[in-house]
Amino acid sequence: LYIDGANKNITVAGNDLTAISNGLTFGIYSKNTNKNELILIEENVISVVGQASTNVRSLVSGIETDDYNARIYNNTVNVRNSASYRDGNKIYGISHAKESSGKFAYDIKDNKVNSDGKYAVYLNGVSSCNVTGNDLVAHALKRDESVWVYGTGNNISDNGPSTQINIQVSDSIKGN
């Protein structure tokens, strides 16, 4: 889903989105040039498979927003890389990956994000952002550690993966 231009009161809700390619890939990409407006992205299921590398032109993200004001709530985002893992690969669950310095303010909460990248959430050049109460799992990082934010006045807290219980069943157990 690609959103661009001077838009007002955008809501993207209740969708089941899948994107697969051999390069740059997004489930949702939004760039609203109207600085005073809000985009609300909520209750979507997003699955993305792309071929990320260290080049920004091969960015793979479930939700990439270049909006000034975004609310991202209650989404399930799964992002996979068809290329080999490298720390610097540009692959994220939720991102504002473009180098910038502006008043980009995002509220990201109650999402379930699983990413093959180093970070589940990656926000570059943002301020006054909240990344709270999400279920975040990246390649090797989880919880708050899987969030990378560059900017001022940001709050990253109370993120974690939900508790998982793994049960192994063996057919060698016999009853009396």
CSV table of C-alpha atoms in Angstrom, one decimal:
chain,number,residue,atom,x,y,z
A,1,LEU,CA,0.0,0.0,0.0
A,2,TYR,CA,1.6,3.3,-1.1
A,3,ILE,CA,0.3,6.6,0.2
A,4,ASP,CA,1.9,9.9,-1.0
A,5,GLY,CA,0.9,13.6,-1.2
A,6,ALA,CA,-0.9,16.2,0.9
A,7,ASN,CA,-3.5,14.1,2.6
A,8,LYS,CA,-5.9,14.7,5.5
A,9,ASN,CA,-7.1,12.3,8.2
A,10,ILE,CA,-5.8,9.0,6.7
A,11,THR,CA,-6.8,5.7,8.4
A,12,VAL,CA,-5.4,2.4,7.2
A,13,ALA,CA,-7.2,-0.3,9.3
A,14,GLY,CA,-8.3,-3.9,9.2
A,15,ASN,CA,-6.3,-5.0,6.2
A,16,ASP,CA,-4.4,-8.3,5.4
A,17,LEU,CA,-1.4,-7.2,3.4
A,18,THR,CA,1.3,-9.3,1.8
A,19,ALA,CA,4.3,-8.0,-0.3
A,20,ILE,CA,7.0,-10.1,-1.9
A,21,SER,CA,9.8,-9.0,-4.1
A,22,ASN,CA,13.5,-9.4,-4.9
A,23,GLY,CA,14.4,-5.9,-3.6
A,24,LEU,CA,12.9,-2.8,-2.0
A,25,THR,CA,9.6,-4.0,-0.4
A,26,PHE,CA,7.0,-2.4,1.9
A,27,GLY,CA,3.7,-3.6,3.3
A,28,ILE,CA,2.7,0.0,3.9
A,29,TYR,CA,4.7,3.1,2.7
A,30,SER,CA,3.3,6.5,3.7
A,31,LYS,CA,4.7,10.0,3.0
A,32,ASN,CA,2.2,12.7,3.8
A,33,THR,CA,3.5,16.1,2.8
A,34,ASN,CA,0.8,17.8,4.9
A,35,LYS,CA,2.7,18.4,8.1
A,36,ASN,CA,-0.4,19.1,10.3
A,37,GLU,CA,-2.2,15.9,9.5
A,38,LEU,CA,-2.2,12.5,11.2
A,39,ILE,CA,-2.1,9.0,9.7
A,40,LEU,CA,-3.6,6.2,11.8
A,41,ILE,CA,-2.4,2.7,11.0
A,42,GLU,CA,-4.2,0.1,13.1
A,43,GLU,CA,-5.3,-3.5,13.3
A,44,ASN,CA,-3.6,-4.7,10.1
A,45,VAL,CA,-1.8,-8.0,9.4
A,46,ILE,CA,1.3,-7.3,7.3
A,47,SER,CA,3.6,-10.0,5.9
A,48,VAL,CA,6.6,-8.9,3.9
A,49,VAL,CA,9.4,-10.8,2.1
A,50,GLY,CA,12.1,-8.8,0.3
A,51,GLN,CA,15.8,-8.8,-0.4
A,52,ALA,CA,17.4,-6.3,2.0
A,53,SER,CA,21.0,-5.3,1.9
A,54,THR,CA,23.1,-2.5,3.5
A,55,ASN,CA,22.0,-0.1,0.7
A,56,VAL,CA,19.1,2.2,1.7
A,57,ARG,CA,17.6,1.5,-1.8
A,58,SER,CA,17.0,-2.1,-0.8
A,59,LEU,CA,15.0,-1.2,2.3
A,60,VAL,CA,12.5,-3.9,3.4
A,61,SER,CA,9.9,-2.8,6.0
A,62,GLY,CA,6.4,-3.8,7.1
A,63,ILE,CA,5.5,-0.2,7.8
A,64,GLU,CA,7.7,2.6,6.5
A,65,THR,CA,6.4,6.0,7.4
A,66,ASP,CA,7.8,9.4,6.3
A,67,ASP,CA,4.8,11.2,7.8
A,68,TYR,CA,5.2,14.0,10.4
A,69,ASN,CA,2.5,12.6,12.7
A,70,ALA,CA,1.7,8.8,12.8
A,71,ARG,CA,-0.2,6.5,15.2
A,72,ILE,CA,0.6,2.9,14.7
A,73,TYR,CA,-1.5,0.6,16.9
A,74,ASN,CA,-2.4,-3.1,17.2
A,75,ASN,CA,-0.8,-4.4,14.0
A,76,THR,CA,0.8,-7.8,13.4
A,77,VAL,CA,3.9,-7.3,11.3
A,78,ASN,CA,6.2,-10.1,10.0
A,79,VAL,CA,9.2,-9.2,7.9
A,80,ARG,CA,11.6,-11.7,6.3
A,81,ASN,CA,14.8,-11.3,4.2
A,82,SER,CA,15.4,-13.5,1.3
A,83,ALA,CA,19.1,-12.5,1.4
A,84,SER,CA,21.7,-13.6,4.0
A,85,TYR,CA,21.7,-11.9,7.4
A,86,ARG,CA,24.0,-8.9,8.0
A,87,ASP,CA,23.8,-6.5,10.9
A,88,GLY,CA,23.6,-3.5,8.5
A,89,ASN,CA,20.8,-4.8,6.3
A,90,LYS,CA,18.0,-2.3,6.0
A,91,ILE,CA,15.2,-4.6,7.2
A,92,TYR,CA,12.7,-3.5,9.9
A,93,GLY,CA,9.2,-4.2,11.1
A,94,ILE,CA,8.2,-0.6,11.6
A,95,SER,CA,10.5,2.2,10.4
A,96,HIS,CA,11.3,5.8,9.5
A,97,ALA,CA,14.6,4.9,7.9
A,98,LYS,CA,15.3,8.1,5.9
A,99,GLU,CA,18.0,10.3,7.4
A,100,SER,CA,16.1,13.4,8.6
A,101,SER,CA,15.9,15.9,11.3
A,102,GLY,CA,12.4,17.2,11.8
A,103,LYS,CA,9.5,17.1,14.0
A,104,PHE,CA,8.5,13.5,13.2
A,105,ALA,CA,6.3,12.3,16.1
A,106,TYR,CA,5.1,8.8,16.2
A,107,ASP,CA,3.1,6.8,18.8
A,108,ILE,CA,3.8,3.1,18.3
A,109,LYS,CA,2.0,0.7,20.7
A,110,ASP,CA,0.4,-2.7,21.1
A,111,ASN,CA,1.9,-4.1,17.9
A,112,LYS,CA,3.4,-7.6,17.4
A,113,VAL,CA,6.5,-7.3,15.3
A,114,ASN,CA,8.8,-10.0,14.1
A,115,SER,CA,11.7,-9.0,11.9
A,116,ASP,CA,14.8,-10.8,10.4
A,117,GLY,CA,16.7,-7.5,10.7
A,118,LYS,CA,18.8,-6.3,13.6
A,119,TYR,CA,16.0,-4.1,14.8
A,120,ALA,CA,12.2,-4.6,15.0
A,121,VAL,CA,11.6,-0.8,15.1
A,122,TYR,CA,14.0,1.7,13.5
A,123,LEU,CA,13.3,5.5,13.8
A,124,ASN,CA,15.9,7.9,12.4
A,125,GLY,CA,15.8,11.7,13.1
A,126,VAL,CA,12.6,11.7,15.2
A,127,SER,CA,11.4,13.5,18.3
A,128,SER,CA,8.7,13.0,20.9
A,129,CYS,CA,8.1,9.4,19.8
A,130,ASN,CA,6.6,6.7,22.0
A,131,VAL,CA,7.4,3.0,21.4
A,132,THR,CA,5.6,1.3,24.2
A,133,GLY,CA,3.8,-1.9,25.0
A,134,ASN,CA,4.8,-3.7,21.9
A,135,ASP,CA,5.7,-7.4,21.4
A,136,LEU,CA,9.1,-7.0,19.6
A,137,VAL,CA,11.4,-9.7,18.2
A,138,ALA,CA,14.3,-9.0,15.8
A,139,HIS,CA,17.1,-11.3,14.5
A,140,ALA,CA,19.0,-11.4,17.8
A,141,LEU,CA,17.4,-8.6,19.9
A,142,LYS,CA,14.1,-8.5,21.8
A,143,ARG,CA,12.1,-6.1,23.9
A,144,ASP,CA,13.3,-2.5,24.2
A,145,GLU,CA,16.8,-3.5,22.9
A,146,SER,CA,15.2,-4.2,19.5
A,147,VAL,CA,14.3,-0.5,19.1
A,148,TRP,CA,16.8,1.9,17.5
A,149,VAL,CA,15.8,5.6,17.8
A,150,TYR,CA,17.9,8.6,16.8
A,151,GLY,CA,16.5,11.9,18.0
A,152,THR,CA,15.4,13.7,21.2
A,153,GLY,CA,12.6,13.4,23.7
A,154,ASN,CA,11.7,9.8,22.8
A,155,ASN,CA,10.2,7.1,25.1
A,156,ILE,CA,11.0,3.5,24.6
A,157,SER,CA,9.6,1.3,27.3
A,158,ASP,CA,7.6,-1.8,28.3
A,159,ASN,CA,8.3,-3.6,25.1
A,160,GLY,CA,8.8,-7.4,25.2
A,161,PRO,CA,8.0,-10.6,23.5
A,162,SER,CA,5.0,-12.3,25.0
A,163,THR,CA,5.8,-15.3,27.1
A,164,GLN,CA,6.2,-18.4,25.0
A,165,ILE,CA,6.1,-22.0,26.3
A,166,ASN,CA,7.7,-24.6,24.1
A,167,ILE,CA,6.6,-28.2,24.7
A,168,GLN,CA,8.4,-31.1,23.2
A,169,VAL,CA,6.4,-34.3,22.8
A,170,SER,CA,8.3,-37.6,22.6
A,171,ASP,CA,6.8,-40.8,21.3
A,172,SER,CA,9.2,-42.8,23.6
A,173,ILE,CA,7.0,-42.1,26.7
A,174,LYS,CA,4.9,-45.1,27.5
A,175,GLY,CA,2.1,-45.5,30.0
A,176,ASN,CA,1.6,-48.4,32.4
